């Protein structure tokens, strides 16, 4: 009897050790989320990221709107992945699908280029694949030429080098329109101009500061950050430059000749630089509903100056009657003295 009891405890102990070892192996090998902002140049205007797109796609497929829309278009596919994405994955090889499913994405705006009436955003797409350099190289070698042929109708390929990193370029009839690609370990960088891809390479190799060190970005993440959906951030400098660019877009040739647009651009740039440290946006899914959040990060000195100016009337606002029952969150500020408040805001700015 004592021998059986000892064997029983040995068996239980062995099973516990095996379970612990298996759990440790799964924990160590799990997919870890990267802070992709560490790959975004600090000098960029801003970026948009999707940290866990399969999870975001799964949550999208669980929303009421998607469930009503999908049958109308006969959409079906991989369980847990909406049919549109599922169809796309099915044209890839199993290894490519596996890489795509665990990848993180960030679209980076490094600047805006205007030549006369032609406007072009300077963009880069950063993909953290969590794959080996050799595996990513095989996929890039197979898929990038195909992508170039889809875009340009043919494949004009050239290679270059920057800081020890190979840059592959594809173009069509217009040499100013290029698709550039660079690979650093498991990270793939695509860009539509040389300056953007060089800036991303320098940041990835820790030669220049990244957006991860931006205090206002970290503050925005703590307020409205998304774990699986979309998160976007525009720096304070980015807000100023985008407002200046918006004034340029709104101009007409007649106004441009008078110099009014230049004055407006200066005013908007000055206003933004004194008022904002950035703008953040997130889109996520909660309980089967899409939820969007925004944050305007004001300058601390400006916020302190505005606090005694904005006096809130505590009376029950009539506007609350106009808020639909479906609203999840809302804020109503019933200002006591609108005219005096506007004058005070103008003075503070």
mmCIF file of N, CA, C and O in Angstrom, residues 66-164:
data_model
loop_
_atom_site.group_PDB
_atom_site.id
_atom_site.type_symbol
_atom_site.label_atom_id
_atom_site.label_comp_id
_atom_site.label_asym_id
_atom_site.label_seq_id
_atom_site.Cartn_x
_atom_site.Cartn_y
_atom_site.Cartn_z
ATOM 1 N N UNK A 66 -21.558 44.719 -38.847
ATOM 2 C CA UNK A 66 -20.934 43.727 -39.725
ATOM 3 C C UNK A 66 -21.853 42.520 -39.911
ATOM 4 O O UNK A 66 -21.973 41.990 -41.020
ATOM 5 N N UNK A 67 -22.514 42.083 -38.826
ATOM 6 C CA UNK A 67 -23.394 40.919 -38.936
ATOM 7 C C UNK A 67 -24.572 41.191 -39.871
ATOM 8 O O UNK A 67 -25.071 40.277 -40.534
ATOM 9 N N UNK A 68 -24.995 42.439 -39.933
ATOM 10 C CA UNK A 68 -26.079 42.787 -40.846
ATOM 11 C C UNK A 68 -25.586 42.955 -42.280
ATOM 12 O O UNK A 68 -26.302 42.653 -43.228
ATOM 13 N N UNK A 69 -24.345 43.430 -42.411
ATOM 14 C CA UNK A 69 -23.795 43.701 -43.747
ATOM 15 C C UNK A 69 -23.308 42.441 -44.443
ATOM 16 O O UNK A 69 -23.525 42.262 -45.642
ATOM 17 N N UNK A 70 -22.647 41.549 -43.704
ATOM 18 C CA UNK A 70 -21.997 40.384 -44.311
ATOM 19 C C UNK A 70 -22.935 39.507 -45.130
ATOM 20 O O UNK A 70 -22.606 39.128 -46.262
ATOM 21 N N UNK A 71 -24.132 39.141 -44.637
ATOM 22 C CA UNK A 71 -25.014 38.279 -45.439
ATOM 23 C C UNK A 71 -25.434 38.925 -46.767
ATOM 24 O O UNK A 71 -25.613 38.217 -47.758
ATOM 25 N N UNK A 72 -25.566 40.254 -46.777
ATOM 26 C CA UNK A 72 -25.989 40.940 -48.003
ATOM 27 C C UNK A 72 -24.971 40.788 -49.113
ATOM 28 O O UNK A 72 -25.305 40.797 -50.302
ATOM 29 N N UNK A 73 -23.696 40.648 -48.727
ATOM 30 C CA UNK A 73 -22.632 40.517 -49.718
ATOM 31 C C UNK A 73 -22.070 39.095 -49.761
ATOM 32 O O UNK A 73 -21.015 38.859 -50.359
ATOM 33 N N UNK A 74 -22.757 38.165 -49.077
ATOM 34 C CA UNK A 74 -22.349 36.756 -49.076
ATOM 35 C C UNK A 74 -20.907 36.604 -48.626
ATOM 36 O O UNK A 74 -20.109 35.893 -49.239
ATOM 37 N N UNK A 75 -20.581 37.314 -47.531
ATOM 38 C CA UNK A 75 -19.212 37.292 -47.018
ATOM 39 C C UNK A 75 -19.087 36.208 -45.958
ATOM 40 O O UNK A 75 -19.830 36.177 -44.987
ATOM 41 N N UNK A 76 -18.138 35.313 -46.158
ATOM 42 C CA UNK A 76 -17.840 34.291 -45.158
ATOM 43 C C UNK A 76 -16.381 33.902 -45.328
ATOM 44 O O UNK A 76 -15.758 34.200 -46.339
ATOM 45 N N UNK A 77 -15.819 33.228 -44.342
ATOM 46 C CA UNK A 77 -14.410 32.862 -44.485
ATOM 47 C C UNK A 77 -13.876 32.210 -43.245
ATOM 48 O O UNK A 77 -14.569 31.459 -42.557
ATOM 49 N N UNK A 78 -12.639 32.480 -42.922
ATOM 50 C CA UNK A 78 -11.976 31.858 -41.789
ATOM 51 C C UNK A 78 -12.695 32.239 -40.501
ATOM 52 O O UNK A 78 -12.983 33.414 -40.283
ATOM 53 N N UNK A 79 -13.033 31.294 -39.636
ATOM 54 C CA UNK A 79 -13.712 31.620 -38.386
ATOM 55 C C UNK A 79 -12.903 32.634 -37.584
ATOM 56 O O UNK A 79 -11.689 32.479 -37.403
ATOM 57 N N UNK A 80 -13.576 33.679 -37.109
ATOM 58 C CA UNK A 80 -12.909 34.706 -36.320
ATOM 59 C C UNK A 80 -12.257 35.780 -37.151
ATOM 60 O O UNK A 80 -11.781 36.766 -36.624
ATOM 61 N N UNK A 81 -12.221 35.615 -38.471
ATOM 62 C CA UNK A 81 -11.645 36.631 -39.353
ATOM 63 C C UNK A 81 -12.692 36.992 -40.389
ATOM 64 O O UNK A 81 -13.201 36.103 -41.065
ATOM 65 N N UNK A 82 -13.046 38.300 -40.525
ATOM 66 C CA UNK A 82 -14.048 38.681 -41.506
ATOM 67 C C UNK A 82 -13.690 38.190 -42.891
ATOM 68 O O UNK A 82 -12.518 38.086 -43.260
ATOM 69 N N UNK A 83 -14.720 37.877 -43.694
ATOM 70 C CA UNK A 83 -14.519 37.248 -44.994
ATOM 71 C C UNK A 83 -13.600 37.999 -45.924
ATOM 72 O O UNK A 83 -12.835 37.400 -46.674
ATOM 73 N N UNK A 84 -13.666 39.348 -45.905
ATOM 74 C CA UNK A 84 -12.814 40.115 -46.805
ATOM 75 C C UNK A 84 -11.343 39.832 -46.531
ATOM 76 O O UNK A 84 -10.559 39.591 -47.443
ATOM 77 N N UNK A 85 -10.977 39.840 -45.226
ATOM 78 C CA UNK A 85 -9.595 39.564 -44.855
ATOM 79 C C UNK A 85 -9.268 38.091 -45.074
ATOM 80 O O UNK A 85 -8.151 37.747 -45.462
ATOM 81 N N UNK A 86 -10.248 37.234 -44.811
ATOM 82 C CA UNK A 86 -10.040 35.802 -44.998
ATOM 83 C C UNK A 86 -9.733 35.488 -46.460
ATOM 84 O O UNK A 86 -8.834 34.693 -46.760
ATOM 85 N N UNK A 87 -10.466 36.118 -47.378
ATOM 86 C CA UNK A 87 -10.228 35.887 -48.806
ATOM 87 C C UNK A 87 -8.819 36.306 -49.202
ATOM 88 O O UNK A 87 -8.157 35.652 -50.005
ATOM 89 N N UNK A 88 -8.374 37.411 -48.612
ATOM 90 C CA UNK A 88 -7.024 37.874 -48.908
ATOM 91 C C UNK A 88 -5.981 36.885 -48.400
ATOM 92 O O UNK A 88 -5.000 36.569 -49.090
ATOM 93 N N UNK A 89 -6.193 36.366 -47.194
ATOM 94 C CA UNK A 89 -5.225 35.432 -46.623
ATOM 95 C C UNK A 89 -5.154 34.137 -47.425
ATOM 96 O O UNK A 89 -4.102 33.506 -47.513
ATOM 97 N N UNK A 90 -6.278 33.747 -48.028
ATOM 98 C CA UNK A 90 -6.327 32.474 -48.733
ATOM 99 C C UNK A 90 -5.501 32.476 -50.015
ATOM 100 O O UNK A 90 -5.178 31.404 -50.536
ATOM 101 N N UNK A 91 -5.156 33.663 -50.553
ATOM 102 C CA UNK A 91 -4.321 33.710 -51.754
ATOM 103 C C UNK A 91 -2.836 33.657 -51.400
ATOM 104 O O UNK A 91 -1.985 33.572 -52.286
ATOM 105 N N UNK A 92 -2.516 33.710 -50.109
ATOM 106 C CA UNK A 92 -1.130 33.659 -49.674
ATOM 107 C C UNK A 92 -0.758 32.226 -49.302
ATOM 108 O O UNK A 92 -1.613 31.384 -49.036
ATOM 109 N N UNK A 93 0.528 31.976 -49.274
ATOM 110 C CA UNK A 93 0.988 30.676 -48.797
ATOM 111 C C UNK A 93 0.808 30.615 -47.290
ATOM 112 O O UNK A 93 0.586 31.633 -46.626
ATOM 113 N N UNK A 94 0.902 29.415 -46.737
ATOM 114 C CA UNK A 94 0.699 29.256 -45.296
ATOM 115 C C UNK A 94 1.733 30.040 -44.493
ATOM 116 O O UNK A 94 1.418 30.638 -43.467
ATOM 117 N N UNK A 95 2.982 30.059 -44.967
ATOM 118 C CA UNK A 95 4.029 30.796 -44.250
ATOM 119 C C UNK A 95 3.775 32.300 -44.310
ATOM 120 O O UNK A 95 3.973 33.021 -43.327
ATOM 121 N N UNK A 96 3.303 32.791 -45.473
ATOM 122 C CA UNK A 96 3.012 34.216 -45.609
ATOM 123 C C UNK A 96 1.834 34.616 -44.736
ATOM 124 O O UNK A 96 1.841 35.675 -44.104
ATOM 125 N N UNK A 97 0.816 33.767 -44.688
ATOM 126 C CA UNK A 97 -0.345 34.057 -43.852
ATOM 127 C C UNK A 97 0.050 34.115 -42.383
ATOM 128 O O UNK A 97 -0.407 34.989 -41.635
ATOM 129 N N UNK A 98 0.908 33.198 -41.958
ATOM 130 C CA UNK A 98 1.348 33.166 -40.569
ATOM 131 C C UNK A 98 2.104 34.441 -40.216
ATOM 132 O O UNK A 98 1.914 35.018 -39.134
ATOM 133 N N UNK A 99 2.962 34.897 -41.128
ATOM 134 C CA UNK A 99 3.716 36.138 -40.899
ATOM 135 C C UNK A 99 2.770 37.328 -40.824
ATOM 136 O O UNK A 99 2.882 38.179 -39.935
ATOM 137 N N UNK A 100 1.815 37.377 -41.747
ATOM 138 C CA UNK A 100 0.883 38.502 -41.778
ATOM 139 C C UNK A 100 0.027 38.561 -40.520
ATOM 140 O O UNK A 100 -0.237 39.640 -39.971
ATOM 141 N N UNK A 101 -0.419 37.412 -40.036
ATOM 142 C CA UNK A 101 -1.317 37.372 -38.888
ATOM 143 C C UNK A 101 -0.651 37.844 -37.600
ATOM 144 O O UNK A 101 -1.334 38.299 -36.685
ATOM 145 N N UNK A 102 0.669 37.742 -37.505
ATOM 146 C CA UNK A 102 1.330 38.172 -36.278
ATOM 147 C C UNK A 102 2.054 39.509 -36.437
ATOM 148 O O UNK A 102 2.806 39.913 -35.552
ATOM 149 N N UNK A 103 1.834 40.190 -37.555
ATOM 150 C CA UNK A 103 2.536 41.442 -37.830
ATOM 151 C C UNK A 103 1.816 42.650 -37.238
ATOM 152 O O UNK A 103 0.597 42.647 -37.075
ATOM 153 N N UNK A 104 2.600 43.664 -36.918
ATOM 154 C CA UNK A 104 2.087 44.979 -36.534
ATOM 155 C C UNK A 104 2.404 45.963 -37.648
ATOM 156 O O UNK A 104 3.432 45.843 -38.329
ATOM 157 N N UNK A 105 1.527 46.969 -37.804
ATOM 158 C CA UNK A 105 1.685 47.914 -38.903
ATOM 159 C C UNK A 105 1.647 49.348 -38.377
ATOM 160 O O UNK A 105 0.915 49.653 -37.432
ATOM 161 N N UNK A 106 2.407 50.211 -39.024
ATOM 162 C CA UNK A 106 2.344 51.645 -38.735
ATOM 163 C C UNK A 106 2.562 52.409 -40.035
ATOM 164 O O UNK A 106 3.516 52.131 -40.767
ATOM 165 N N UNK A 107 1.677 53.344 -40.321
ATOM 166 C CA UNK A 107 1.837 54.253 -41.460
ATOM 167 C C UNK A 107 2.354 55.573 -40.909
ATOM 168 O O UNK A 107 1.728 56.173 -40.026
ATOM 169 N N UNK A 108 3.498 56.016 -41.419
ATOM 170 C CA UNK A 108 4.180 57.195 -40.899
ATOM 171 C C UNK A 108 4.152 58.305 -41.945
ATOM 172 O O UNK A 108 4.458 58.064 -43.113
ATOM 173 N N UNK A 109 3.769 59.495 -41.519
ATOM 174 C CA UNK A 109 3.832 60.678 -42.387
ATOM 175 C C UNK A 109 5.047 61.490 -41.977
ATOM 176 O O UNK A 109 5.092 62.028 -40.861
ATOM 177 N N UNK A 110 6.043 61.535 -42.845
ATOM 178 C CA UNK A 110 7.260 62.276 -42.516
ATOM 179 C C UNK A 110 7.229 63.705 -43.041
ATOM 180 O O UNK A 110 8.052 64.528 -42.644
ATOM 181 N N UNK A 111 6.310 64.016 -43.936
ATOM 182 C CA UNK A 111 6.224 65.365 -44.478
ATOM 183 C C UNK A 111 5.187 65.456 -45.578
ATOM 184 O O UNK A 111 4.502 64.478 -45.903
ATOM 185 N N UNK A 112 5.075 66.642 -46.147
ATOM 186 C CA UNK A 112 4.172 66.901 -47.256
ATOM 187 C C UNK A 112 4.941 67.700 -48.304
ATOM 188 O O UNK A 112 5.589 68.692 -47.988
ATOM 189 N N UNK A 113 4.852 67.246 -49.531
ATOM 190 C CA UNK A 113 5.577 67.888 -50.629
ATOM 191 C C UNK A 113 4.576 68.524 -51.588
ATOM 192 O O UNK A 113 3.627 67.881 -52.034
ATOM 193 N N UNK A 114 4.766 69.806 -51.870
ATOM 194 C CA UNK A 114 3.880 70.525 -52.790
ATOM 195 C C UNK A 114 4.706 71.113 -53.926
ATOM 196 O O UNK A 114 5.657 71.854 -53.691
ATOM 197 N N UNK A 115 4.320 70.743 -55.140
ATOM 198 C CA UNK A 115 4.953 71.293 -56.340
ATOM 199 C C UNK A 115 3.872 71.894 -57.226
ATOM 200 O O UNK A 115 3.212 71.198 -57.974
ATOM 201 N N UNK A 116 3.688 73.224 -57.093
ATOM 202 C CA UNK A 116 2.603 73.857 -57.828
ATOM 203 C C UNK A 116 1.274 73.355 -57.292
ATOM 204 O O UNK A 116 0.985 73.435 -56.102
ATOM 205 N N UNK A 117 0.451 72.807 -58.174
ATOM 206 C CA UNK A 117 -0.844 72.266 -57.771
ATOM 207 C C UNK A 117 -0.762 70.793 -57.376
ATOM 208 O O UNK A 117 -1.745 70.210 -56.938
ATOM 209 N N UNK A 118 0.408 70.199 -57.542
ATOM 210 C CA UNK A 118 0.583 68.787 -57.191
ATOM 211 C C UNK A 118 1.026 68.652 -55.743
ATOM 212 O O UNK A 118 2.002 69.270 -55.316
ATOM 213 N N UNK A 119 0.293 67.861 -54.994
ATOM 214 C CA UNK A 119 0.573 67.651 -53.575
ATOM 215 C C UNK A 119 0.807 66.169 -53.327
ATOM 216 O O UNK A 119 0.055 65.324 -53.815
ATOM 217 N N UNK A 120 1.854 65.868 -52.582
ATOM 218 C CA UNK A 120 2.157 64.461 -52.300
ATOM 219 C C UNK A 120 2.580 64.298 -50.850
ATOM 220 O O UNK A 120 3.546 64.923 -50.406
ATOM 221 N N UNK A 121 1.860 63.466 -50.071
ATOM 222 C CA UNK A 121 2.318 63.157 -48.715
ATOM 223 C C UNK A 121 3.529 62.231 -48.785
ATOM 224 O O UNK A 121 3.582 61.319 -49.613
ATOM 225 N N UNK A 122 4.475 62.452 -47.921
ATOM 226 C CA UNK A 122 5.671 61.613 -47.841
ATOM 227 C C UNK A 122 5.415 60.554 -46.765
ATOM 228 O O UNK A 122 5.361 60.869 -45.574
ATOM 229 N N UNK A 123 5.260 59.309 -47.204
ATOM 230 C CA UNK A 123 4.782 58.253 -46.315
ATOM 231 C C UNK A 123 5.740 57.072 -46.252
ATOM 232 O O UNK A 123 6.498 56.821 -47.193
ATOM 233 N N UNK A 124 5.645 56.360 -45.155
ATOM 234 C CA UNK A 124 6.366 55.092 -44.993
ATOM 235 C C UNK A 124 5.453 54.113 -44.273
ATOM 236 O O UNK A 124 4.692 54.507 -43.381
ATOM 237 N N UNK A 125 5.517 52.861 -44.667
ATOM 238 C CA UNK A 125 4.788 51.787 -43.999
ATOM 239 C C UNK A 125 5.801 50.902 -43.293
ATOM 240 O O UNK A 125 6.696 50.339 -43.931
ATOM 241 N N UNK A 126 5.674 50.787 -41.979
ATOM 242 C CA UNK A 126 6.583 49.963 -41.181
ATOM 243 C C UNK A 126 5.833 48.708 -40.743
ATOM 244 O O UNK A 126 4.753 48.795 -40.161
ATOM 245 N N UNK A 127 6.408 47.543 -41.037
ATOM 246 C CA UNK A 127 5.774 46.274 -40.690
ATOM 247 C C UNK A 127 6.725 45.480 -39.799
ATOM 248 O O UNK A 127 7.810 45.089 -40.236
ATOM 249 N N UNK A 128 6.322 45.286 -38.563
ATOM 250 C CA UNK A 128 7.079 44.437 -37.632
ATOM 251 C C UNK A 128 6.510 43.037 -37.761
ATOM 252 O O UNK A 128 5.399 42.747 -37.307
ATOM 253 N N UNK A 129 7.246 42.135 -38.421
ATOM 254 C CA UNK A 129 6.723 40.804 -38.742
ATOM 255 C C UNK A 129 7.028 39.755 -37.685
ATOM 256 O O UNK A 129 6.439 38.670 -37.713
ATOM 257 N N UNK A 130 7.963 40.036 -36.800
ATOM 258 C CA UNK A 130 8.411 39.050 -35.798
ATOM 259 C C UNK A 130 8.889 37.767 -36.471
ATOM 260 O O UNK A 130 8.679 36.668 -35.962
ATOM 261 N N UNK A 131 9.484 37.907 -37.619
ATOM 262 C CA UNK A 131 10.019 36.764 -38.352
ATOM 263 C C UNK A 131 11.527 36.905 -38.467
ATOM 264 O O UNK A 131 12.098 37.978 -38.226
ATOM 265 N N UNK A 132 12.173 35.826 -38.861
ATOM 266 C CA UNK A 132 13.611 35.888 -39.077
ATOM 267 C C UNK A 132 13.898 36.694 -40.330
ATOM 268 O O UNK A 132 13.054 36.834 -41.219
ATOM 269 N N UNK A 133 15.104 37.213 -40.415
ATOM 270 C CA UNK A 133 15.489 38.015 -41.568
ATOM 271 C C UNK A 133 15.439 37.206 -42.858
ATOM 272 O O UNK A 133 15.013 37.703 -43.906
ATOM 273 N N UNK A 134 15.822 35.935 -42.785
ATOM 274 C CA UNK A 134 15.826 35.097 -43.987
ATOM 275 C C UNK A 134 14.406 34.812 -44.471
ATOM 276 O O UNK A 134 14.124 34.875 -45.676
ATOM 277 N N UNK A 135 13.491 34.522 -43.528
ATOM 278 C CA UNK A 135 12.100 34.256 -43.923
ATOM 279 C C UNK A 135 11.459 35.494 -44.526
ATOM 280 O O UNK A 135 10.753 35.415 -45.542
ATOM 281 N N UNK A 136 11.692 36.639 -43.909
ATOM 282 C CA UNK A 136 11.129 37.884 -44.428
ATOM 283 C C UNK A 136 11.726 38.212 -45.795
ATOM 284 O O UNK A 136 11.028 38.682 -46.697
ATOM 285 N N UNK A 137 13.027 37.913 -45.957
ATOM 286 C CA UNK A 137 13.677 38.177 -47.239
ATOM 287 C C UNK A 137 13.064 37.367 -48.369
ATOM 288 O O UNK A 137 12.868 37.881 -49.481
ATOM 289 N N UNK A 138 12.726 36.117 -48.100
ATOM 290 C CA UNK A 138 12.122 35.263 -49.136
ATOM 291 C C UNK A 138 10.747 35.789 -49.545
ATOM 292 O O UNK A 138 10.402 35.822 -50.734
ATOM 293 N N UNK A 139 9.964 36.217 -48.548
ATOM 294 C CA UNK A 139 8.632 36.733 -48.851
ATOM 295 C C UNK A 139 8.729 38.047 -49.626
ATOM 296 O O UNK A 139 8.008 38.258 -50.605
ATOM 297 N N UNK A 140 9.635 38.930 -49.192
ATOM 298 C CA UNK A 140 9.789 40.223 -49.870
ATOM 299 C C UNK A 140 10.258 40.027 -51.313
ATOM 300 O O UNK A 140 9.788 40.710 -52.235
ATOM 301 N N UNK A 141 11.169 39.099 -51.523
ATOM 302 C CA UNK A 141 11.690 38.851 -52.863
ATOM 303 C C UNK A 141 10.598 38.315 -53.784
ATOM 304 O O UNK A 141 10.609 38.578 -55.002
ATOM 305 N N UNK A 142 9.631 37.622 -53.220
ATOM 306 C CA UNK A 142 8.567 37.039 -54.023
ATOM 307 C C UNK A 142 7.415 38.026 -54.253
ATOM 308 O O UNK A 142 6.859 38.087 -55.351
ATOM 309 N N UNK A 143 7.090 38.830 -53.247
ATOM 310 C CA UNK A 143 5.888 39.643 -53.320
ATOM 311 C C UNK A 143 6.118 41.089 -53.775
ATOM 312 O O UNK A 143 5.223 41.696 -54.363
ATOM 313 N N UNK A 144 7.267 41.667 -53.492
ATOM 314 C CA UNK A 144 7.490 43.068 -53.861
ATOM 315 C C UNK A 144 7.465 43.297 -55.374
ATOM 316 O O UNK A 144 6.840 44.254 -55.847
ATOM 317 N N UNK A 145 8.137 42.465 -56.184
ATOM 318 C CA UNK A 145 8.025 42.655 -57.638
ATOM 319 C C UNK A 145 6.586 42.534 -58.135
ATOM 320 O O UNK A 145 6.166 43.277 -59.038
ATOM 321 N N UNK A 146 5.830 41.613 -57.532
ATOM 322 C CA UNK A 146 4.429 41.466 -57.915
ATOM 323 C C UNK A 146 3.636 42.726 -57.586
ATOM 324 O O UNK A 146 2.812 43.196 -58.383
ATOM 325 N N UNK A 147 3.905 43.309 -56.412
ATOM 326 C CA UNK A 147 3.241 44.549 -56.024
ATOM 327 C C UNK A 147 3.607 45.683 -56.975
ATOM 328 O O UNK A 147 2.747 46.482 -57.369
ATOM 329 N N UNK A 148 4.888 45.759 -57.360
ATOM 330 C CA UNK A 148 5.333 46.802 -58.284
ATOM 331 C C UNK A 148 4.635 46.674 -59.629
ATOM 332 O O UNK A 148 4.237 47.679 -60.241
ATOM 333 N N UNK A 149 4.462 45.457 -60.112
ATOM 334 C CA UNK A 149 3.788 45.259 -61.403
ATOM 335 C C UNK A 149 2.316 45.668 -61.325
ATOM 336 O O UNK A 149 1.756 46.182 -62.298
ATOM 337 N N UNK A 150 1.702 45.446 -60.156
ATOM 338 C CA UNK A 150 0.311 45.863 -59.998
ATOM 339 C C UNK A 150 0.190 47.385 -60.004
ATOM 340 O O UNK A 150 -0.777 47.955 -60.523
ATOM 341 N N UNK A 151 1.166 48.060 -59.417
ATOM 342 C CA UNK A 151 1.108 49.518 -59.312
ATOM 343 C C UNK A 151 1.493 50.194 -60.618
ATOM 344 O O UNK A 151 0.790 51.092 -61.113
ATOM 345 N N UNK A 152 2.600 49.758 -61.199
ATOM 346 C CA UNK A 152 3.160 50.451 -62.361
ATOM 347 C C UNK A 152 2.904 49.756 -63.690
ATOM 348 O O UNK A 152 3.183 50.322 -64.748
ATOM 349 N N UNK A 153 2.418 48.525 -63.641
ATOM 350 C CA UNK A 153 2.196 47.793 -64.878
ATOM 351 C C UNK A 153 3.442 47.104 -65.397
ATOM 352 O O UNK A 153 3.375 46.331 -66.359
ATOM 353 N N UNK A 154 4.549 47.367 -64.798
ATOM 354 C CA UNK A 154 5.805 46.708 -65.170
ATOM 355 C C UNK A 154 6.769 46.802 -63.990
ATOM 356 O O UNK A 154 6.480 47.453 -62.984
ATOM 357 N N UNK A 155 7.912 46.203 -64.123
ATOM 358 C CA UNK A 155 8.860 46.123 -63.004
ATOM 359 C C UNK A 155 10.214 46.705 -63.415
ATOM 360 O O UNK A 155 11.025 46.032 -64.051
ATOM 361 N N UNK A 156 10.439 47.977 -63.072
ATOM 362 C CA UNK A 156 11.753 48.595 -63.222
ATOM 363 C C UNK A 156 12.430 48.555 -61.852
ATOM 364 O O UNK A 156 12.021 49.254 -60.926
ATOM 365 N N UNK A 157 13.445 47.754 -61.735
ATOM 366 C CA UNK A 157 14.053 47.523 -60.426
ATOM 367 C C UNK A 157 15.460 48.102 -60.368
ATOM 368 O O UNK A 157 16.229 48.013 -61.325
ATOM 369 N N UNK A 158 15.754 48.711 -59.209
ATOM 370 C CA UNK A 158 17.105 49.210 -58.961
ATOM 371 C C UNK A 158 17.432 49.007 -57.488
ATOM 372 O O UNK A 158 16.535 48.904 -56.646
ATOM 373 N N UNK A 159 18.703 48.916 -57.187
ATOM 374 C CA UNK A 159 19.128 48.701 -55.804
ATOM 375 C C UNK A 159 20.120 49.771 -55.395
ATOM 376 O O UNK A 159 20.856 50.319 -56.228
ATOM 377 N N UNK A 160 20.103 50.082 -54.126
ATOM 378 C CA UNK A 160 21.039 51.038 -53.555
ATOM 379 C C UNK A 160 21.362 50.626 -52.132
ATOM 380 O O UNK A 160 20.985 49.537 -51.672
ATOM 381 N N UNK A 161 22.037 51.500 -51.425
ATOM 382 C CA UNK A 161 22.464 51.181 -50.063
ATOM 383 C C UNK A 161 22.499 52.471 -49.246
ATOM 384 O O UNK A 161 22.861 53.535 -49.743
ATOM 385 N N UNK A 162 22.055 52.344 -47.991
ATOM 386 C CA UNK A 162 22.113 53.490 -47.081
ATOM 387 C C UNK A 162 22.489 52.997 -45.692
ATOM 388 O O UNK A 162 21.772 52.197 -45.089
ATOM 389 N N UNK A 163 23.621 53.438 -45.210
ATOM 390 C CA UNK A 163 24.060 53.085 -43.868
ATOM 391 C C UNK A 163 24.188 51.602 -43.638
ATOM 392 O O UNK A 163 23.907 51.115 -42.537
ATOM 393 N N UNK A 164 24.583 50.853 -44.678
ATOM 394 C CA UNK A 164 24.737 49.419 -44.541
ATOM 395 C C UNK A 164 23.462 48.633 -44.767
ATOM 396 O O UNK A 164 23.461 47.409 -44.635
#
